[in-house]
Every structure is written in C-alpha cells, then in structure tokens.
C-alpha cells in the first residue's frame, strides 16, 4: 500500500499533536480587532494549523488568505492583494464604498467593477502609496468581520510589511490578522520589523509551533500509513532523524521502500532501514539551494559541520574548514541566517536534524569528504581525553581500516568500563560485520560482544550476528563454545527463542566443560530455571542439583553469587520454605562491579519469585535495593526484569495510580525483550479487565505467551490464560473459558509446579462449575500440589476455590467461611483487589440470610475498588446494592456538583475519552442506555464541548472544565 499523498501544503491524515496550538489560535482570534503571530520553522505545520482554523469556521469572519512567495522579482503588496481578489461577492452585498477604495481598482481588476472609480494620481509616489494603504483599510472595514491570513511573512516584500504595519496601527473594528512566518528568519529579520507594537486596544498573541515529540511522531506515522501500528523503536529513531518536523517525517516515510514493514521493526532494524532510506529528494534539493546561496566561507563551514557530525564551537568548525578567524563570525552569521546551521546550545553549531546534516554531507565530493575526515582525525586525536567514537567514525569514513579498528575497539572498551552496553554493542557489531576484519581479531571481538550484549538490552541483532559467526570459519574452535553459550543466553530473551536457547546452552556446556568450567557452570544454572516453557520439573531438577553441587564447591565469590541468583529464584518459584531464610544471608554490597551485578540479580530474581508465590512484602523489600543496584552496576537487563516485577507487584498490592501509563511506556521500551514485555502485557491486561475494557484486555493477554506456552515464560503464560478465560466468562462463553483455563492448568500439570496456580485456579474452577466439569478434582489436585509449599497467593486462591465448590453444592455457611478466609489471606499479602473480589462472593452468599452484613461488606469493598480505579468491578458492586434496594454508596450520592463532574460523570467521561460507545459504557458501568445518554449530555455541557470525540483532549484529573 502506498503512502497516502498530501496536498500542496503537506497535509496528510489527521492533525496530530497540535490540540493546544489549535485551541490557542481559536481563542486568540475570538476577539476583534486582533493580531496573532504564528511562528515555526519550515515544515513544522503552520499552514496545516491555519487550514484547521479556517475549516473550523470560528471566528465567524470572512476568511481572506494570501501567501508570500519567494520570488526573484518584487511584487508589492502581493500577499494582501491576493487575499482580496475573491471578495467580489461579499462587496456586492455591501453599501456604497469609501471613494478611497477606488485606488485599488488598477491593482485588483478582478473586483474593479465593485469599486468606485480610481482617483487621479497625485504625482507623489509616497502619497499614492498611502492612498492604497487607506483603500485597503477602508475595504476591510466595509467587509465587516474579517480574518486576514498572510502566510510565509518571511518572504514578504517591504511594501507588504509596511501595509500590514499600517493596518495593525489603526485596525478596522472587525479585523483579525493571522501572520505565519518561519522561526529561523526571525533572528535577523523580525516579521514586522524591530519595535513593532499593535494598536492600543488590539488583542495580540504570539503562538510558537514546536516540533512533535516521540509519541506524536508515532501517531503521525500511523495516520500517514492509514492506521498501521508503529513500533516505539521505529518512532524513536524516526523522531531522532527528523527532529519531529511533520514535513520531514512524511518525506522520510515516502523515501522508505517498505514503510509498512519498517514501522514494525525492532530498534536495530529501525536504525538500518531509516539509514538506508537516504535523504528525501525535496530535502536534498532544498539544502543544495541553501548552500548555493551562501558565501564560500559559510558553505565551507557548513560542510565542516556536516563532516564533524556533532555540534561544535565555531572555532573548531573554522579550523576544520580552513576559515580564518577574522572571517569566522561573518561566516557563522551567514550560515545561521541562511537556515543551514542552527545554534545547538551556547556557542555550539550544528544542523536542525540528522537529515539536514546528511543532505549537506551529500553535496560534498568524495575527495573533499576524505580530506575533511582526515583533518578531523588529526584535530580530535589531540583532545584529552580523545573522543574515541568520533575518531572511529572519521577513520571509517576516511577509509583508514587499521585506525578504525583501533579506535572502534578502544571506544567499545571504554563504553564497557562505563557500563554503556548500547554503545559498546553497536561498535562491536560494526567491527564484526566488516568483511575486511582480519581473522585474528574475530575471537576477541566476538567474546566481547557476547559479554556486553548479555548485560544490555539489544538482543535481536547480536543474536543474528552470533549465529552467523558460529557458521563462519574465521571463528576458532576454542571460542566457539563460549560464543554459543552467549547465544543461548540471548535467545532466552527472544520471542519464541526458548527451545533453541536451551538446545544451544546444553551444547555449549558440553563444549566448554573442559576448558571453561566457570562458564559451563553458568550454563548449567540457566538450564536449572523452572519457568522455561513447558519443560517438566523432572527434567529441570537434575540441573538444579548440579548447580547446587557446583555452588557448594566454588571459591570464586562472583561465581557463587551468579549461581546463587539463579538458585534462589528457582527454588523460591517452587515454593521451597527454606529459601526466605537464605535471603537474609545475602551480602549488602560487592567488592567489584561484577559482584554488585550478581547481588542485584539475587535480589531481583528472588523478588520476582516472591511476587508470583505471594510474598509481596518480601518482594518489595528485595526489589527496591535490587533495582537500584542493577541500575548503578549497569545491569540493564536485570533492571528491566525488575521493572516488570515492580509493575506486577504494584498491580497486586493496589498501587494503581499511574500504573497503566507507566507500564504501557515500559512495554514499548522493552518490546524486544519477550520475557519482560510479556509480563508488562499481563499487567496491562489485568488493569484493562478491571476497567471493563474487555477487548483491550484480551489484546494484552494475547501477548503473554498464553497461546504458545512452550516458548513462553510459564507463570506469565498461565496468568495470561487466566485473563483470557475471565474475558470469555464475561462474554458468557463458559465453554471457551474452560478450554482456555484448561490449557493454563495443563502447563502447571505438565511441569508439575502448582505454586503458580494463584491466578488461574479460581477462574478455572468457575468455568468448570458452569460447564459441569471436574472442578472438585482440580481443587483436590491443586491442594495436593501445594502441600508443604510456601505459596501464600496460591493458598488464598485455593480457599476461594473451596468456597466456589461449597457455594455450588448449596453449603452457604461453608462457602462464606472459605470466602472470608480467602479474603483474609489476600488482605494479608496485601492484595486488596483480589480481597475485594473474594469479599464480593461472601457478600452474595450472605444476602439472603444476613442482608445488613452483606451490604456493609459490599459498601466497604466497593470503596476500595473505587479508590483503585477498578471501574467495572466497582460498578458491579453498586449494581448489587441497587438490586437489593440499598441505594448509593457513601460519598457517591446526589449533591450539587455545579460545573464540576460528579464521580459517576467522571467515570463516564473517562470511558468517552477511551472511545467507548454508549452501549459499551452502559455495559461497563451496569447502567441503562438512557441513563448513559443523560450522563454523556451532562459531561459535554459541563466541559463546554460540542462532541464526544473532544473529551479525549480534556485533562479529567481535576474533575471539571477548569482543567481543560
């Protein structure tokens, strides 16, 4: 599918990221007379904003639009006259015109028939010009309410500027003037001259149009591509390359050969695709024209900046370009005024965005490029400390292979020392991909890449490279086992990579056992992890035992910590009682950075297991120092897993404020790391379900590995099955719910690990009871599997399951007892949301026999759900109370809210902002469609909106229109 074309002003798709500027424009143009200065750089979208304002029809004024053209020949008053050419129909409805308007007849033959006869020339050019000015003013006054738009004022001739200043000095009462101009030209030539002030009593506003941020860049890309989902990595790289300038974004998308494939790319692929796209033709030609208009010294300075590649002081650019100091200041000014260079920080100069720099670079002949890169190497090598990454770049561009190898490896080593894994990984990959790399360097660089990639987050590209190296004869047999081990470790983090990861790791353990027993031990500890897909515990247990024997025998402290981190997590996931006591013996700090990383892994791995088994306070105590230590030690992957554990812990403990937004951002950031991203998806699915957003919830649960447990993280996939089964139960499809939950239970049964049954047990039992399945057998099986295990979350769920069985069998007293036990256990964790749901089951059982106690319980727990933001569940509790005739909850009854939104209206507004229909809102909030219609009408009235689609642009945090 081709990229949708834009019109002559670059419009494509919907207006993105300009709600604030659009609202400010409309507000500034509401009074009259008024003047608004709309400022923004080329391609920023000023014309699109103007078009949106004109299309809005507000203010109710006659629009008159003129555009200043960049032409070689003078065209006095051109833009203003252009705006008046089509006013004939409006003039026909006017009464007699001021005779002075006749002065416009020779200039505007299109409307001359509606004008008085032209007065005779005065013989004085200045007097005749003043008469024209007065004629324009009188004509605008006759037209009444007028919106005069002059675009690209930076190209206006002196006559047009003078005419506009004249109009603004004594404006007709109904005149509104909107002037747009480029920011880069305002530095040396203010749009209306220095010292301009509008007339007294004339409203004025200055509205700058900034570049789009990364989120808006992503939204614009999706709009241009017709709604195609765009990866966060692609959007970030596109924003970096285009500086968020809409026109540049659209042109870049057109330059891509396969934009719909590119937008789904991971970070490394996004970089390669965008770099390969080259500079769009319009941008390249535009830069060539700008450079051609510059004096020679300014052009040389711009070319030096393009070669240097980073913002630099004028003195450094001048030295590189060979521009002598006496002429340097003038050359810099010309480059700035010509829109080629811009000031980037105090006293440093560069290009507005990467594509502008690439366009300038492309205009240099190859010999000149090599010459400048070689000069840059000489200059930068004298800097202390030397900028190694820049020196590597210049050496490669200059074709100096030996220097490039030296500087690139030195830069990677420095990045490793500074725990900057992304830079080190990128440099090492570039070296290893080079066909000219001598074979004697391959082993050393490949092992460095494996080591640093394991610490970092960039997985896919290093995996592909390591796989190719294993098939490459340049990699020695001695290094092959180590490289294979690192490949196995990285494959563990890839979506679908788990079976291959275990196979590669087992093979690597055999290959390095004799020469590198320390690395073999790490591979063994990895194979000892119980959460790998559907691998049964019986197959994992021998690896656990081998790891324990090696751990007991090792005298290397860092190795012991590495093995301990794996063992503690593995055994805690299995619910072994003795693990918690062993956690207390962990050291607080390490003697080396390596030891510190392993201590961080110990805490974070144990915290993850504690969160899944239900030791939530222990998990929190471990996670806080663990995440901090991982970040400080540069263990980026460990930190990412800790963030996922943090999100899950916050979900369970009820710390939901801002959780959905934060977790969605983290999902985007770590989308390439399946074990991490799947857990973020699980949390997002649970939050969506609590709001009643069932389709959204199902979409997130689909990303947990629930459909592919063999290649997933087992406990996450099982919880994902539980979520999908809950969605099916809500959709009144218990058969499908039982099948989905059964798949999750089958994972636990195959693995022989029931400590992860906390989230799926209740849903599976509910589905089996509705379909007549063997619910009692499953509860007994879970009970047997948990016997002797330390699993508080699963124990609470088991009590709730027993309550379900008792309720189904008509044993109301027993059911209430089990539900209250489950509620107490959940509350002790603490898991307030799950406790509230267990309390609901108890209350419904109590209603026939102890109405007051049941309604009191519902009231209390509904308040908890309201505080959490569990909109759908809280609404269900209120529905129970309404059905029983109890009435509204305390604090949610009727009172005078004035122009503020009531709690119920806030619920409705939030669902409107999410794009829900009235029917969907009624379903989520357990209301009738007619009641929802009334709430929607009140929301729109109180917020001062005309359409439900505008609610998404309102800040609802404060509850009313004051927060728009």
Short mmCIF file of C-alpha atoms in Angstrom, two decimals, residues 692-929:
data_model
loop_
_atom_site.label_atom_id
_atom_site.label_comp_id
_atom_site.label_asym_id
_atom_site.label_seq_id
_atom_site.Cartn_x
_atom_site.Cartn_y
_atom_site.Cartn_z
CA UNK A 692 -14.21 -3.41 31.86
CA UNK A 693 -12.17 -2.84 28.70
CA UNK A 694 -12.51 -6.45 27.64
CA UNK A 695 -11.28 -6.20 24.05
CA UNK A 696 -8.21 -4.28 25.18
CA UNK A 697 -7.62 -6.78 27.96
CA UNK A 698 -7.79 -9.71 25.55
CA UNK A 699 -5.31 -7.99 23.25
CA UNK A 700 -2.81 -7.66 26.08
CA UNK A 701 -3.36 -11.19 27.37
CA UNK A 702 -2.70 -12.46 23.83
CA UNK A 703 0.85 -11.08 24.20
CA UNK A 704 1.70 -13.02 27.34
CA UNK A 705 2.55 -16.27 25.57
CA UNK A 706 -0.78 -17.79 26.61
CA UNK A 707 -1.22 -19.30 23.13
CA UNK A 708 2.38 -20.56 22.88
CA UNK A 709 3.36 -21.76 26.37
CA UNK A 710 6.14 -23.99 25.01
CA UNK A 711 8.16 -20.89 24.09
CA UNK A 712 6.91 -18.59 26.87
CA UNK A 713 7.71 -17.83 30.48
CA UNK A 714 5.48 -20.43 32.11
CA UNK A 715 4.00 -18.46 35.02
CA UNK A 716 3.26 -15.45 32.77
CA UNK A 717 1.61 -17.64 30.12
CA UNK A 718 -0.52 -19.37 32.78
CA UNK A 719 -1.65 -16.00 34.17
CA UNK A 720 -2.38 -14.89 30.60
CA UNK A 721 -4.61 -17.94 30.15
CA UNK A 722 -6.41 -16.95 33.34
CA UNK A 723 -7.01 -13.47 31.93
CA UNK A 724 -8.34 -14.75 28.61
CA UNK A 725 -10.62 -17.17 30.45
CA UNK A 726 -12.02 -14.28 32.54
CA UNK A 727 -12.75 -12.41 29.31
CA UNK A 728 -14.60 -15.44 27.94
CA UNK A 729 -16.63 -15.77 31.15
CA UNK A 730 -17.64 -12.13 30.88
CA UNK A 731 -18.73 -12.80 27.30
CA UNK A 732 -20.97 -15.61 28.60
CA UNK A 733 -18.91 -18.29 26.89
CA UNK A 734 -18.04 -20.72 29.71
CA UNK A 735 -17.10 -23.50 27.28
CA UNK A 736 -14.36 -21.37 25.74
CA UNK A 737 -13.35 -20.14 29.20
CA UNK A 738 -12.98 -23.72 30.42
CA UNK A 739 -10.85 -24.62 27.38
CA UNK A 740 -8.54 -21.64 27.82
CA UNK A 741 -8.19 -22.13 31.56
CA UNK A 742 -7.66 -25.82 30.95
CA UNK A 743 -4.70 -25.01 28.70
CA UNK A 744 -3.15 -22.98 31.51
CA UNK A 745 -3.78 -25.71 34.06
CA UNK A 746 -2.23 -28.23 31.64
CA UNK A 747 1.00 -26.22 31.73
CA UNK A 748 1.11 -26.47 35.53
CA UNK A 749 0.27 -30.18 35.37
CA UNK A 750 2.91 -30.90 32.71
CA UNK A 751 5.57 -29.03 34.63
CA UNK A 752 4.48 -30.40 37.99
CA UNK A 753 4.60 -26.92 39.54
CA UNK A 754 1.41 -25.70 41.28
CA UNK A 755 2.92 -22.71 43.06
CA UNK A 756 1.87 -20.55 40.07
CA UNK A 757 -1.81 -21.52 40.34
CA UNK A 758 -2.76 -18.39 42.29
CA UNK A 759 -4.36 -16.53 39.40
CA UNK A 760 -5.75 -19.32 37.27
CA UNK A 761 -7.25 -21.59 39.91
CA UNK A 762 -10.38 -19.53 40.69
CA UNK A 763 -11.13 -18.81 37.04
CA UNK A 764 -10.64 -22.44 36.02
CA UNK A 765 -12.91 -23.68 38.81
CA UNK A 766 -15.59 -21.10 37.94
CA UNK A 767 -15.53 -22.18 34.28
CA UNK A 768 -15.64 -25.88 35.16
CA UNK A 769 -18.59 -25.35 37.51
CA UNK A 770 -20.52 -23.56 34.75
CA UNK A 771 -19.82 -26.33 32.24
CA UNK A 772 -20.25 -29.30 34.59
CA UNK A 773 -16.55 -30.13 34.51
CA UNK A 774 -14.47 -31.85 37.22
CA UNK A 775 -14.00 -28.75 39.38
CA UNK A 776 -13.68 -30.72 42.65
CA UNK A 777 -10.97 -32.92 41.16
CA UNK A 778 -9.00 -29.86 40.09
CA UNK A 779 -9.28 -28.30 43.55
CA UNK A 780 -8.05 -31.52 45.13
CA UNK A 781 -5.17 -31.70 42.65
CA UNK A 782 -4.13 -28.13 43.42
CA UNK A 783 -4.33 -28.80 47.14
CA UNK A 784 -2.07 -31.82 46.80
CA UNK A 785 0.37 -29.86 44.65
CA UNK A 786 0.62 -27.07 47.22
CA UNK A 787 1.08 -29.34 50.22
CA UNK A 788 4.28 -28.46 52.05
CA UNK A 789 4.91 -25.44 49.80
CA UNK A 790 5.26 -21.81 50.87
CA UNK A 791 2.82 -20.20 48.43
CA UNK A 792 0.56 -17.59 50.10
CA UNK A 793 -1.09 -16.38 46.88
CA UNK A 794 -1.98 -19.86 45.69
CA UNK A 795 -3.17 -20.76 49.22
CA UNK A 796 -5.58 -17.81 49.19
CA UNK A 797 -6.84 -18.80 45.75
CA UNK A 798 -7.31 -22.39 46.95
CA UNK A 799 -9.52 -21.15 49.80
CA UNK A 800 -11.58 -19.19 47.28
CA UNK A 801 -11.89 -22.28 45.06
CA UNK A 802 -13.18 -24.27 48.01
CA UNK A 803 -15.72 -21.51 48.58
CA UNK A 804 -16.86 -21.85 44.96
CA UNK A 805 -17.34 -25.60 45.42
CA UNK A 806 -19.29 -25.12 48.65
CA UNK A 807 -21.48 -22.44 47.09
CA UNK A 808 -22.18 -24.67 44.10
CA UNK A 809 -23.12 -27.53 46.44
CA UNK A 810 -25.53 -25.30 48.41
CA UNK A 811 -23.34 -25.13 51.53
CA UNK A 812 -23.75 -21.39 52.06
CA UNK A 813 -22.18 -21.34 55.52
CA UNK A 814 -19.14 -23.25 54.33
CA UNK A 815 -18.85 -21.05 51.25
CA UNK A 816 -18.90 -17.87 53.34
CA UNK A 817 -16.24 -19.28 55.65
CA UNK A 818 -13.96 -20.19 52.74
CA UNK A 819 -14.51 -16.84 51.02
CA UNK A 820 -13.79 -14.90 54.21
CA UNK A 821 -10.64 -16.99 54.71
CA UNK A 822 -9.59 -16.18 51.15
CA UNK A 823 -10.36 -12.51 51.74
CA UNK A 824 -8.23 -12.51 54.89
CA UNK A 825 -5.35 -14.26 53.17
CA UNK A 826 -5.43 -11.87 50.21
CA UNK A 827 -5.57 -8.88 52.55
CA UNK A 828 -2.53 -10.12 54.47
CA UNK A 829 -0.39 -10.32 51.32
CA UNK A 830 -1.61 -7.47 50.75
CA UNK A 831 -3.69 -7.88 47.56
CA UNK A 832 -6.67 -5.54 48.07
CA UNK A 833 -8.25 -6.08 44.65
CA UNK A 834 -8.30 -9.85 44.99
CA UNK A 835 -9.51 -9.48 48.59
CA UNK A 836 -12.42 -7.33 47.40
CA UNK A 837 -13.45 -9.92 44.80
CA UNK A 838 -13.40 -12.68 47.43
CA UNK A 839 -15.46 -10.46 49.73
CA UNK A 840 -17.99 -9.98 46.93
CA UNK A 841 -18.55 -13.74 46.72
CA UNK A 842 -19.03 -13.88 50.50
CA UNK A 843 -21.48 -10.96 50.45
CA UNK A 844 -23.60 -12.50 47.70
CA UNK A 845 -23.85 -15.70 49.72
CA UNK A 846 -24.81 -13.71 52.85
CA UNK A 847 -27.50 -11.56 51.21
CA UNK A 848 -30.44 -13.95 51.75
CA UNK A 849 -29.66 -14.57 55.44
CA UNK A 850 -27.76 -11.52 56.70
CA UNK A 851 -28.68 -8.62 54.47
CA UNK A 852 -27.10 -5.91 56.64
CA UNK A 853 -23.74 -7.66 56.92
CA UNK A 854 -23.70 -8.39 53.19
CA UNK A 855 -24.49 -4.82 52.14
CA UNK A 856 -21.97 -3.42 54.64
CA UNK A 857 -19.32 -5.68 53.12
CA UNK A 858 -20.25 -4.61 49.59
CA UNK A 859 -20.18 -0.93 50.55
CA UNK A 860 -16.77 -1.22 52.19
CA UNK A 861 -15.13 -3.15 49.37
CA UNK A 862 -16.74 -1.01 46.67
CA UNK A 863 -14.96 1.97 48.19
CA UNK A 864 -11.69 0.08 47.87
CA UNK A 865 -12.39 -0.65 44.20
CA UNK A 866 -13.30 2.99 43.53
CA UNK A 867 -10.02 4.09 45.07
CA UNK A 868 -8.10 1.60 42.92
CA UNK A 869 -9.81 2.68 39.70
CA UNK A 870 -11.45 -0.71 39.09
CA UNK A 871 -14.35 0.99 37.30
CA UNK A 872 -16.16 -2.10 36.09
CA UNK A 873 -15.90 -4.02 39.36
CA UNK A 874 -16.95 -1.02 41.46
CA UNK A 875 -19.94 -0.51 39.17
CA UNK A 876 -20.90 -4.16 39.62
CA UNK A 877 -20.83 -3.72 43.41
CA UNK A 878 -23.10 -0.66 43.12
CA UNK A 879 -25.39 -2.71 40.89
CA UNK A 880 -25.64 -5.35 43.63
CA UNK A 881 -26.60 -2.63 46.12
CA UNK A 882 -29.20 -1.13 43.78
CA UNK A 883 -30.74 -4.54 43.14
CA UNK A 884 -31.04 -5.13 46.89
CA UNK A 885 -32.64 -1.69 47.34
CA UNK A 886 -29.78 -0.38 49.44
CA UNK A 887 -29.06 2.75 47.35
CA UNK A 888 -25.92 4.63 46.50
CA UNK A 889 -22.55 4.28 48.14
CA UNK A 890 -21.46 6.87 50.72
CA UNK A 891 -19.74 9.75 49.00
CA UNK A 892 -21.31 8.95 45.63
CA UNK A 893 -24.87 10.10 46.27
CA UNK A 894 -26.54 13.16 44.82
CA UNK A 895 -25.24 16.57 45.78
CA UNK A 896 -24.75 19.84 43.96
CA UNK A 897 -21.59 19.49 41.88
CA UNK A 898 -22.19 22.69 39.90
CA UNK A 899 -19.91 22.77 36.87
CA UNK A 900 -17.69 20.01 38.30
CA UNK A 901 -18.15 16.45 37.19
CA UNK A 902 -19.71 14.10 39.70
CA UNK A 903 -17.94 10.79 40.41
CA UNK A 904 -20.32 8.97 38.06
CA UNK A 905 -19.82 11.62 35.36
CA UNK A 906 -16.05 11.25 35.77
CA UNK A 907 -16.45 7.50 35.14
CA UNK A 908 -18.47 8.23 32.00
CA UNK A 909 -16.01 10.91 30.83
CA UNK A 910 -13.10 8.52 31.23
CA UNK A 911 -14.85 5.93 29.09
CA UNK A 912 -15.79 8.57 26.50
CA UNK A 913 -12.13 9.61 26.33
CA UNK A 914 -11.26 5.95 25.65
CA UNK A 915 -13.60 5.98 22.64
CA UNK A 916 -16.36 3.82 24.16
CA UNK A 917 -19.87 3.84 22.71
CA UNK A 918 -22.92 4.46 24.91
CA UNK A 919 -23.74 0.76 24.79
CA UNK A 920 -20.24 -0.17 25.95
CA UNK A 921 -20.36 2.42 28.73
CA UNK A 922 -23.69 1.03 29.89
CA UNK A 923 -22.21 -2.46 29.97
CA UNK A 924 -19.11 -1.43 31.92
CA UNK A 925 -20.99 0.67 34.50
CA UNK A 926 -24.09 -1.53 34.79
CA UNK A 927 -26.38 1.33 33.70
CA UNK A 928 -29.26 1.61 31.28
CA UNK A 929 -28.56 3.17 27.85
#
